[in-house]
PDB file of C-alpha atoms in Angstrom:
ATOM      1  CA  UNK U   8      43.039  35.919  49.197  1.00 62.00           C
ATOM      2  CA  UNK U   9      45.434  35.087  51.998  1.00 55.00           C
ATOM      3  CA  UNK U  10      49.185  35.257  52.363  1.00 49.00           C
ATOM      4  CA  UNK U  11      51.235  32.086  52.072  1.00 47.00           C
ATOM      5  CA  UNK U  12      53.328  31.723  55.210  1.00 47.00           C
ATOM      6  CA  UNK U  13      55.544  28.900  53.913  1.00 47.00           C
ATOM      7  CA  UNK U  14      57.131  30.908  51.063  1.00 54.00           C
ATOM      8  CA  UNK U  15      60.471  32.549  51.755  1.00 59.00           C
ATOM      9  CA  UNK U  16      60.640  36.292  51.093  1.00 62.00           C
ATOM     10  CA  UNK U  17      63.730  35.512  48.982  1.00 65.00           C
ATOM     11  CA  UNK U  18      61.819  33.177  46.662  1.00 73.00           C
ATOM     12  CA  UNK U  19      61.595  34.234  43.021  1.00 87.00           C
ATOM     13  CA  UNK U  20      58.745  36.453  41.853  1.00 88.00           C
ATOM     14  CA  UNK U  21      57.094  33.670  39.807  1.00 90.00           C
ATOM     15  CA  UNK U  22      57.175  31.417  42.878  1.00 89.00           C
ATOM     16  CA  UNK U  23      55.638  34.176  44.992  1.00 90.00           C
ATOM     17  CA  UNK U  24      52.927  34.794  42.377  1.00 91.00           C
ATOM     18  CA  UNK U  25      52.141  31.084  42.170  1.00 92.00           C
ATOM     19  CA  UNK U  26      51.912  30.861  45.958  1.00 88.00           C
ATOM     20  CA  UNK U  27      49.558  33.857  46.167  1.00 89.00           C
ATOM     21  CA  UNK U  28      47.331  32.498  43.390  1.00 91.00           C
ATOM     22  CA  UNK U  29      47.243  28.993  44.829  1.00 92.00           C
ATOM     23  CA  UNK U  30      46.403  30.288  48.303  1.00 90.00           C
ATOM     24  CA  UNK U  31      43.635  32.498  46.892  1.00 90.00           C
ATOM     25  CA  UNK U  32      41.970  29.510  45.241  1.00 92.00           C
ATOM     26  CA  UNK U  33      42.536  27.124  48.146  1.00 94.00           C
ATOM     27  CA  UNK U  34      40.807  29.369  50.679  1.00 93.00           C
ATOM     28  CA  UNK U  35      37.601  29.288  48.638  1.00 94.00           C
ATOM     29  CA  UNK U  36      37.242  25.507  48.803  1.00 94.00           C
ATOM     30  CA  UNK U  37      38.604  24.808  52.252  1.00 94.00           C
ATOM     31  CA  UNK U  38      36.380  23.163  54.848  1.00 94.00           C
ATOM     32  CA  UNK U  39      33.966  25.590  56.576  1.00 95.00           C
ATOM     33  CA  UNK U  40      35.195  26.426  60.056  1.00 92.00           C
ATOM     34  CA  UNK U  41      32.847  29.005  61.573  1.00 95.00           C
ATOM     35  CA  UNK U  42      31.072  27.608  64.641  1.00 94.00           C
ATOM     36  CA  UNK U  43      27.861  29.512  63.860  1.00 95.00           C
ATOM     37  CA  UNK U  44      27.546  28.499  60.219  1.00 95.00           C
ATOM     38  CA  UNK U  45      24.478  26.314  60.936  1.00 96.00           C
ATOM     39  CA  UNK U  46      22.575  29.322  62.319  1.00 96.00           C
ATOM     40  CA  UNK U  47      23.591  31.373  59.287  1.00 97.00           C
ATOM     41  CA  UNK U  48      22.525  28.585  56.920  1.00 97.00           C
ATOM     42  CA  UNK U  49      19.083  28.403  58.510  1.00 96.00           C
ATOM     43  CA  UNK U  50      18.689  32.167  58.293  1.00 96.00           C
ATOM     44  CA  UNK U  51      19.805  32.160  54.650  1.00 97.00           C
ATOM     45  CA  UNK U  52      17.352  29.371  53.798  1.00 97.00           C
ATOM     46  CA  UNK U  53      14.491  31.166  55.537  1.00 96.00           C
ATOM     47  CA  UNK U  54      15.175  34.519  53.904  1.00 96.00           C
ATOM     48  CA  UNK U  55      15.770  32.969  50.481  1.00 97.00           C
ATOM     49  CA  UNK U  56      12.524  31.008  50.697  1.00 97.00           C
ATOM     50  CA  UNK U  57      10.415  34.025  51.607  1.00 97.00           C
ATOM     51  CA  UNK U  58      12.133  36.211  49.022  1.00 96.00           C
ATOM     52  CA  UNK U  59      11.693  33.561  46.329  1.00 96.00           C
ATOM     53  CA  UNK U  60       8.025  33.026  47.145  1.00 97.00           C
ATOM     54  CA  UNK U  61       7.260  36.748  47.103  1.00 97.00           C
ATOM     55  CA  UNK U  62       9.328  37.250  43.958  1.00 96.00           C
ATOM     56  CA  UNK U  63       7.693  34.337  42.126  1.00 96.00           C
ATOM     57  CA  UNK U  64       4.227  35.636  43.010  1.00 98.00           C
ATOM     58  CA  UNK U  65       5.151  39.095  41.723  1.00 98.00           C
ATOM     59  CA  UNK U  66       6.620  37.679  38.506  1.00 98.00           C
ATOM     60  CA  UNK U  67       3.421  35.729  37.796  1.00 97.00           C
ATOM     61  CA  UNK U  68       1.209  38.720  38.612  1.00 98.00           C
ATOM     62  CA  UNK U  69       3.213  40.988  36.300  1.00 98.00           C
ATOM     63  CA  UNK U  70       3.193  38.410  33.536  1.00 97.00           C
ATOM     64  CA  UNK U  71      -0.577  38.065  33.683  1.00 97.00           C
ATOM     65  CA  UNK U  72      -1.648  41.633  34.384  1.00 97.00           C
ATOM     66  CA  UNK U  73       1.042  44.137  33.416  1.00 97.00           C
ATOM     67  CA  UNK U  74       3.721  42.935  30.981  1.00 97.00           C
ATOM     68  CA  UNK U  75       1.682  43.441  27.813  1.00 97.00           C
ATOM     69  CA  UNK U  76       0.522  46.922  28.840  1.00 96.00           C
ATOM     70  CA  UNK U  77       3.988  48.107  29.859  1.00 97.00           C
ATOM     71  CA  UNK U  78       5.838  47.125  26.683  1.00 96.00           C
ATOM     72  CA  UNK U  79       3.123  48.775  24.549  1.00 96.00           C
ATOM     73  CA  UNK U  80       3.792  52.072  26.358  1.00 96.00           C
ATOM     74  CA  UNK U  81       7.548  52.064  25.658  1.00 96.00           C
ATOM     75  CA  UNK U  82       9.140  53.905  22.690  1.00 95.00           C
ATOM     76  CA  UNK U  83       9.896  51.825  19.613  1.00 92.00           C
ATOM     77  CA  UNK U  84      13.237  50.052  19.335  1.00 89.00           C
ATOM     78  CA  UNK U  85      15.838  52.148  17.567  1.00 86.00           C
ATOM     79  CA  UNK U  86      14.358  55.495  18.626  1.00 91.00           C
ATOM     80  CA  UNK U  87      17.256  57.983  18.129  1.00 90.00           C
ATOM     81  CA  UNK U  88      16.658  59.826  21.399  1.00 91.00           C
ATOM     82  CA  UNK U  89      17.356  56.666  23.428  1.00 95.00           C
ATOM     83  CA  UNK U  90      21.127  56.692  22.898  1.00 94.00           C
ATOM     84  CA  UNK U  91      21.882  57.875  26.508  1.00 95.00           C
ATOM     85  CA  UNK U  92      19.819  54.934  27.810  1.00 96.00           C
ATOM     86  CA  UNK U  93      21.780  52.535  25.598  1.00 96.00           C
ATOM     87  CA  UNK U  94      25.034  53.823  27.087  1.00 96.00           C
ATOM     88  CA  UNK U  95      23.715  53.717  30.645  1.00 97.00           C
ATOM     89  CA  UNK U  96      22.406  50.156  30.359  1.00 97.00           C
ATOM     90  CA  UNK U  97      25.896  48.854  29.561  1.00 97.00           C
ATOM     91  CA  UNK U  98      26.928  49.542  33.152  1.00 97.00           C
ATOM     92  CA  UNK U  99      24.865  46.467  34.012  1.00 97.00           C
ATOM     93  CA  UNK U 100      26.395  44.109  31.439  1.00 97.00           C
ATOM     94  CA  UNK U 101      27.827  41.071  33.210  1.00 97.00           C
ATOM     95  CA  UNK U 102      30.768  40.916  30.776  1.00 97.00           C
ATOM     96  CA  UNK U 103      31.861  44.430  31.697  1.00 97.00           C
ATOM     97  CA  UNK U 104      31.315  44.110  35.450  1.00 98.00           C
ATOM     98  CA  UNK U 105      33.093  40.747  35.668  1.00 98.00           C
ATOM     99  CA  UNK U 106      35.935  41.948  33.442  1.00 98.00           C
ATOM    100  CA  UNK U 107      36.598  44.949  35.689  1.00 98.00           C
ATOM    101  CA  UNK U 108      36.491  42.859  38.864  1.00 98.00           C
ATOM    102  CA  UNK U 109      38.642  40.156  37.259  1.00 97.00           C
ATOM    103  CA  UNK U 110      41.294  42.652  36.155  1.00 98.00           C
ATOM    104  CA  UNK U 111      41.356  44.136  39.655  1.00 97.00           C
ATOM    105  CA  UNK U 112      41.903  40.654  41.098  1.00 96.00           C
ATOM    106  CA  UNK U 113      44.773  40.007  38.704  1.00 96.00           C
ATOM    107  CA  UNK U 114      46.337  43.374  39.583  1.00 96.00           C
ATOM    108  CA  UNK U 115      46.116  42.599  43.315  1.00 95.00           C
ATOM    109  CA  UNK U 116      47.809  39.229  42.797  1.00 93.00           C
ATOM    110  CA  UNK U 117      50.587  40.723  40.662  1.00 94.00           C
ATOM    111  CA  UNK U 118      51.354  43.466  43.190  1.00 94.00           C
ATOM    112  CA  UNK U 119      50.944  41.263  46.269  1.00 91.00           C
ATOM    113  CA  UNK U 120      53.508  38.793  44.916  1.00 89.00           C
ATOM    114  CA  UNK U 121      56.141  41.542  45.155  1.00 90.00           C
ATOM    115  CA  UNK U 122      55.262  42.474  48.748  1.00 88.00           C
ATOM    116  CA  UNK U 123      55.885  40.845  52.125  1.00 84.00           C
ATOM    117  CA  UNK U 124      54.611  40.965  55.682  1.00 84.00           C
ATOM    118  CA  UNK U 125      51.884  43.422  56.634  1.00 89.00           C
ATOM    119  CA  UNK U 126      51.909  45.028  53.182  1.00 85.00           C
ATOM    120  CA  UNK U 127      50.981  41.739  51.526  1.00 87.00           C
ATOM    121  CA  UNK U 128      48.401  40.947  54.223  1.00 87.00           C
ATOM    122  CA  UNK U 129      46.645  44.284  53.738  1.00 88.00           C
ATOM    123  CA  UNK U 130      46.522  43.963  49.970  1.00 91.00           C
ATOM    124  CA  UNK U 131      45.310  40.375  50.098  1.00 91.00           C
ATOM    125  CA  UNK U 132      42.531  41.488  52.447  1.00 92.00           C
ATOM    126  CA  UNK U 133      41.329  43.670  49.609  1.00 93.00           C
ATOM    127  CA  UNK U 134      41.780  40.692  47.276  1.00 95.00           C
ATOM    128  CA  UNK U 135      39.403  38.589  49.378  1.00 96.00           C
ATOM    129  CA  UNK U 136      36.736  41.270  49.067  1.00 97.00           C
ATOM    130  CA  UNK U 137      37.245  41.415  45.314  1.00 97.00           C
ATOM    131  CA  UNK U 138      36.892  37.631  45.157  1.00 98.00           C
ATOM    132  CA  UNK U 139      33.613  37.938  47.013  1.00 98.00           C
ATOM    133  CA  UNK U 140      32.257  40.598  44.649  1.00 98.00           C
ATOM    134  CA  UNK U 141      33.380  38.679  41.563  1.00 98.00           C
ATOM    135  CA  UNK U 142      31.751  35.416  42.657  1.00 98.00           C
ATOM    136  CA  UNK U 143      28.636  37.214  43.924  1.00 98.00           C
ATOM    137  CA  UNK U 144      28.041  38.307  40.338  1.00 98.00           C
ATOM    138  CA  UNK U 145      29.457  35.296  38.483  1.00 98.00           C
ATOM    139  CA  UNK U 146      27.451  32.624  40.324  1.00 98.00           C
ATOM    140  CA  UNK U 147      23.948  34.117  39.801  1.00 98.00           C
ATOM    141  CA  UNK U 148      24.852  35.064  36.205  1.00 98.00           C
ATOM    142  CA  UNK U 149      25.732  31.421  35.534  1.00 98.00           C
ATOM    143  CA  UNK U 150      22.440  30.288  37.091  1.00 98.00           C
ATOM    144  CA  UNK U 151      20.552  32.874  35.025  1.00 98.00           C
ATOM    145  CA  UNK U 152      22.068  31.586  31.781  1.00 98.00           C
ATOM    146  CA  UNK U 153      20.791  28.106  32.586  1.00 98.00           C
ATOM    147  CA  UNK U 154      17.332  29.484  33.403  1.00 98.00           C
ATOM    148  CA  UNK U 155      17.230  31.479  30.155  1.00 98.00           C
ATOM    149  CA  UNK U 156      17.880  28.291  28.182  1.00 97.00           C
ATOM    150  CA  UNK U 157      15.359  26.227  30.128  1.00 97.00           C
ATOM    151  CA  UNK U 158      12.575  28.838  30.084  1.00 97.00           C
ATOM    152  CA  UNK U 159      13.075  30.186  26.547  1.00 97.00           C
ATOM    153  CA  UNK U 160      10.900  33.263  26.905  1.00 98.00           C
ATOM    154  CA  UNK U 161      10.682  35.552  23.887  1.00 97.00           C
ATOM    155  CA  UNK U 162      11.723  39.165  24.266  1.00 97.00           C
ATOM    156  CA  UNK U 163       9.080  41.897  23.813  1.00 97.00           C
ATOM    157  CA  UNK U 164       7.507  41.816  20.337  1.00 95.00           C
ATOM    158  CA  UNK U 165       9.509  38.789  19.177  1.00 94.00           C
ATOM    159  CA  UNK U 166       7.112  37.176  16.723  1.00 88.00           C
ATOM    160  CA  UNK U 167       5.556  40.556  15.921  1.00 90.00           C
ATOM    161  CA  UNK U 168       3.049  40.721  18.779  1.00 90.00           C
ATOM    162  CA  UNK U 169       2.964  41.978  22.354  1.00 92.00           C
ATOM    163  CA  UNK U 170       2.703  38.464  23.697  1.00 94.00           C
ATOM    164  CA  UNK U 171       4.062  37.941  27.227  1.00 95.00           C
ATOM    165  CA  UNK U 172       3.429  34.184  26.928  1.00 96.00           C
ATOM    166  CA  UNK U 173       5.740  33.546  23.992  1.00 96.00           C
ATOM    167  CA  UNK U 174       7.815  30.612  25.269  1.00 97.00           C
ATOM    168  CA  UNK U 175       9.997  28.162  23.361  1.00 96.00           C
ATOM    169  CA  UNK U 176      11.988  26.213  26.009  1.00 97.00           C
ATOM    170  CA  UNK U 177      15.510  25.102  25.047  1.00 96.00           C
ATOM    171  CA  UNK U 178      15.450  27.392  21.996  1.00 93.00           C
ATOM    172  CA  UNK U 179      18.824  28.825  22.992  1.00 91.00           C
ATOM    173  CA  UNK U 180      18.963  32.078  20.970  1.00 94.00           C
ATOM    174  CA  UNK U 181      19.127  35.655  22.200  1.00 94.00           C
ATOM    175  CA  UNK U 182      15.594  36.338  21.006  1.00 96.00           C
ATOM    176  CA  UNK U 183      14.306  33.735  23.466  1.00 97.00           C
ATOM    177  CA  UNK U 184      16.511  34.634  26.428  1.00 96.00           C
ATOM    178  CA  UNK U 185      14.283  37.200  28.077  1.00 97.00           C
ATOM    179  CA  UNK U 186      13.668  35.635  31.499  1.00 97.00           C
ATOM    180  CA  UNK U 187      15.471  36.383  33.729  1.00 98.00           C
ATOM    181  CA  UNK U 188      17.120  39.656  32.715  1.00 98.00           C
ATOM    182  CA  UNK U 189      20.897  39.250  32.829  1.00 98.00           C
ATOM    183  CA  UNK U 190      21.450  42.961  33.435  1.00 98.00           C
ATOM    184  CA  UNK U 191      19.083  42.869  36.423  1.00 98.00           C
ATOM    185  CA  UNK U 192      20.876  39.792  37.783  1.00 98.00           C
ATOM    186  CA  UNK U 193      24.244  41.546  37.530  1.00 98.00           C
ATOM    187  CA  UNK U 194      23.104  44.883  38.940  1.00 98.00           C
ATOM    188  CA  UNK U 195      21.259  43.486  41.947  1.00 98.00           C
ATOM    189  CA  UNK U 196      23.949  40.897  42.722  1.00 98.00           C
ATOM    190  CA  UNK U 197      26.575  43.646  42.678  1.00 98.00           C
ATOM    191  CA  UNK U 198      24.351  45.874  44.818  1.00 98.00           C
ATOM    192  CA  UNK U 199      23.957  43.141  47.452  1.00 98.00           C
ATOM    193  CA  UNK U 200      27.680  42.334  47.412  1.00 98.00           C
ATOM    194  CA  UNK U 201      28.895  45.919  47.761  1.00 98.00           C
ATOM    195  CA  UNK U 202      26.250  46.699  50.393  1.00 98.00           C
ATOM    196  CA  UNK U 203      27.306  43.639  52.391  1.00 98.00           C
ATOM    197  CA  UNK U 204      30.882  44.905  52.526  1.00 97.00           C
ATOM    198  CA  UNK U 205      30.171  48.621  52.836  1.00 96.00           C
ATOM    199  CA  UNK U 206      26.639  49.184  54.224  1.00 96.00           C
ATOM    200  CA  UNK U 207      26.875  52.967  53.822  1.00 95.00           C
ATOM    201  CA  UNK U 208      26.797  52.455  50.042  1.00 97.00           C
ATOM    202  CA  UNK U 209      23.502  50.539  50.161  1.00 97.00           C
ATOM    203  CA  UNK U 210      21.270  53.399  48.952  1.00 98.00           C
ATOM    204  CA  UNK U 211      23.646  54.295  46.125  1.00 97.00           C
ATOM    205  CA  UNK U 212      24.061  50.690  44.957  1.00 98.00           C
ATOM    206  CA  UNK U 213      20.363  49.837  44.945  1.00 98.00           C
ATOM    207  CA  UNK U 214      19.613  53.105  43.145  1.00 98.00           C
ATOM    208  CA  UNK U 215      22.141  52.008  40.515  1.00 98.00           C
ATOM    209  CA  UNK U 216      20.466  48.581  40.276  1.00 98.00           C
ATOM    210  CA  UNK U 217      16.987  50.071  39.852  1.00 98.00           C
ATOM    211  CA  UNK U 218      18.238  52.448  37.148  1.00 98.00           C
ATOM    212  CA  UNK U 219      19.744  49.516  35.219  1.00 98.00           C
ATOM    213  CA  UNK U 220      16.452  47.643  35.613  1.00 97.00           C
ATOM    214  CA  UNK U 221      14.502  50.582  34.182  1.00 98.00           C
ATOM    215  CA  UNK U 222      16.827  50.931  31.178  1.00 98.00           C
ATOM    216  CA  UNK U 223      16.023  47.349  30.175  1.00 98.00           C
ATOM    217  CA  UNK U 224      12.320  48.190  30.136  1.00 98.00           C
ATOM    218  CA  UNK U 225      12.695  51.436  28.191  1.00 97.00           C
ATOM    219  CA  UNK U 226      14.837  49.713  25.552  1.00 97.00           C
ATOM    220  CA  UNK U 227      12.254  46.909  25.167  1.00 96.00           C
ATOM    221  CA  UNK U 228      14.902  44.352  26.000  1.00 97.00           C
ATOM    222  CA  UNK U 229      12.721  42.754  28.690  1.00 98.00           C
ATOM    223  CA  UNK U 230       9.261  42.551  30.193  1.00 98.00           C
ATOM    224  CA  UNK U 231       8.723  43.843  33.757  1.00 98.00           C
ATOM    225  CA  UNK U 232       8.488  40.263  35.039  1.00 98.00           C
ATOM    226  CA  UNK U 233      11.893  39.504  33.472  1.00 98.00           C
ATOM    227  CA  UNK U 234      13.692  42.213  35.427  1.00 98.00           C
ATOM    228  CA  UNK U 235      11.968  41.260  38.682  1.00 98.00           C
ATOM    229  CA  UNK U 236      13.034  37.652  38.153  1.00 98.00           C
ATOM    230  CA  UNK U 237      16.573  38.845  37.414  1.00 98.00           C
ATOM    231  CA  UNK U 238      16.679  40.948  40.571  1.00 98.00           C
ATOM    232  CA  UNK U 239      15.522  37.925  42.577  1.00 98.00           C
ATOM    233  CA  UNK U 240      18.174  35.603  41.116  1.00 98.00           C
ATOM    234  CA  UNK U 241      20.889  38.211  41.654  1.00 98.00           C
ATOM    235  CA  UNK U 242      20.008  38.904  45.280  1.00 98.00           C
ATOM    236  CA  UNK U 243      19.590  35.270  46.346  1.00 98.00           C
ATOM    237  CA  UNK U 244      22.768  34.271  44.514  1.00 98.00           C
ATOM    238  CA  UNK U 245      24.838  36.998  46.173  1.00 98.00           C
ATOM    239  CA  UNK U 246      23.400  36.074  49.577  1.00 98.00           C
ATOM    240  CA  UNK U 247      24.451  32.451  49.038  1.00 98.00           C
ATOM    241  CA  UNK U 248      27.992  33.505  48.107  1.00 98.00           C
ATOM    242  CA  UNK U 249      28.146  35.709  51.213  1.00 98.00           C
ATOM    243  CA  UNK U 250      27.249  32.687  53.342  1.00 98.00           C
ATOM    244  CA  UNK U 251      29.975  30.611  51.607  1.00 98.00           C
ATOM    245  CA  UNK U 252      32.585  33.224  52.517  1.00 98.00           C
ATOM    246  CA  UNK U 253      31.301  33.725  56.077  1.00 97.00           C
ATOM    247  CA  UNK U 254      31.347  29.985  56.784  1.00 97.00           C
ATOM    248  CA  UNK U 255      35.076  30.037  55.937  1.00 96.00           C
ATOM    249  CA  UNK U 256      35.754  33.268  57.861  1.00 95.00           C
ATOM    250  CA  UNK U 257      36.620  35.111  54.647  1.00 96.00           C
ATOM    251  CA  UNK U 258      35.745  38.787  54.894  1.00 95.00           C
ATOM    252  CA  UNK U 259      32.684  38.086  57.066  1.00 97.00           C
ATOM    253  CA  UNK U 260      31.779  36.741  60.460  1.00 96.00           C
ATOM    254  CA  UNK U 261      28.538  35.317  61.873  1.00 97.00           C
ATOM    255  CA  UNK U 262      26.768  36.641  64.958  1.00 96.00           C
ATOM    256  CA  UNK U 263      25.037  34.429  67.494  1.00 94.00           C
ATOM    257  CA  UNK U 264      21.636  34.885  65.798  1.00 94.00           C
ATOM    258  CA  UNK U 265      23.038  33.830  62.407  1.00 96.00           C
ATOM    259  CA  UNK U 266      23.384  37.341  61.004  1.00 96.00           C
ATOM    260  CA  UNK U 267      26.363  37.716  58.672  1.00 97.00           C
ATOM    261  CA  UNK U 268      28.377  40.926  58.996  1.00 96.00           C
ATOM    262  CA  UNK U 269      31.483  42.149  57.232  1.00 96.00           C
ATOM    263  CA  UNK U 270      34.807  42.119  59.031  1.00 92.00           C
ATOM    264  CA  UNK U 271      36.684  45.433  59.213  1.00 85.00           C
ATOM    265  CA  UNK U 272      38.599  46.000  55.994  1.00 69.00           C
ATOM    266  CA  UNK U 273      42.028  47.485  55.350  1.00 59.00           C
ATOM    267  CA  UNK U 274      42.250  51.164  56.150  1.00 51.00           C
ATOM    268  CA  UNK U 275      42.515  53.474  53.165  1.00 47.00           C
ATOM    269  CA  UNK U 276      45.627  55.151  54.526  1.00 46.00           C
ATOM    270  CA  UNK U 277      47.421  51.853  54.998  1.00 50.00           C
ATOM    271  CA  UNK U 278      46.524  50.803  51.463  1.00 49.00           C
ATOM    272  CA  UNK U 279      48.014  54.044  50.172  1.00 52.00           C
ATOM    273  CA  UNK U 280      51.246  53.237  51.985  1.00 51.00           C
ATOM    274  CA  UNK U 281      51.214  49.746  50.457  1.00 46.00           C
ATOM    275  CA  UNK U 282      50.790  51.196  46.960  1.00 50.00           C
ATOM    276  CA  UNK U 283      53.558  53.703  47.601  1.00 55.00           C
ATOM    277  CA  UNK U 284      55.867  50.961  48.861  1.00 52.00           C
ATOM    278  CA  UNK U 285      55.139  48.800  45.833  1.00 47.00           C
ATOM    279  CA  UNK U 286      56.054  51.624  43.432  1.00 47.00           C
ATOM    280  CA  UNK U 287      59.181  52.702  45.297  1.00 46.00           C
ATOM    281  CA  UNK U 288      62.534  51.783  43.683  1.00 42.00           C
TER     282      UNK U 288
END
């Protein structure tokens, strides 16, 4: 999100809110302007290709050699003692993650419309980072839904057998939406996005993603190859969104070698002052 400089501070609140919302959308589709975007694009393509090749090879190997064995070792569906795992796995549901990020974006827009000057600029800087996290999850989740429909892989024991090669393409039901795992897509996309903005959280975020991945296996919601495929889609998708933002100088910049790094964000103390100013009479 970015502040709209052509709106008078004395404009009505609805006009301010419309200006903030319009500016937030316009910055996402504006023409790329970073002079090093070509280097970053080449680096993204190279890394995505190698990651995809390695991931595809691992998915095939797991499908052939390990999927059947792994799901036979897991506890039966509906086992009473698995209720903590069922609660934990919901932290990787795309509906929940996107809803939280979406509500935070709406809150930023509503508050920013009542602010001016540096206060609005600081809050909209946070809004840009929320936009990045939201799209980093939403884009790969959308791609994953298309892949689920095209591939049509049956979930573990659908059809009554431990058959990792149970495919009905274009079937379109939840029973045949196993590959890729949507939870793995969401968790790994979010891990990449948060780590890109705040590298010190990398270990925590990828631990979270791996835990979500494991819950899908324990609950017999997916085969091992499904969650690996989901992790791959989530990571590559988030990397592509990061490039989109960096090419437009939104939250990221590009070094001479094509490496994308986050720009310094608003300081926590300044954000506290913004929140205090917004709540003051």
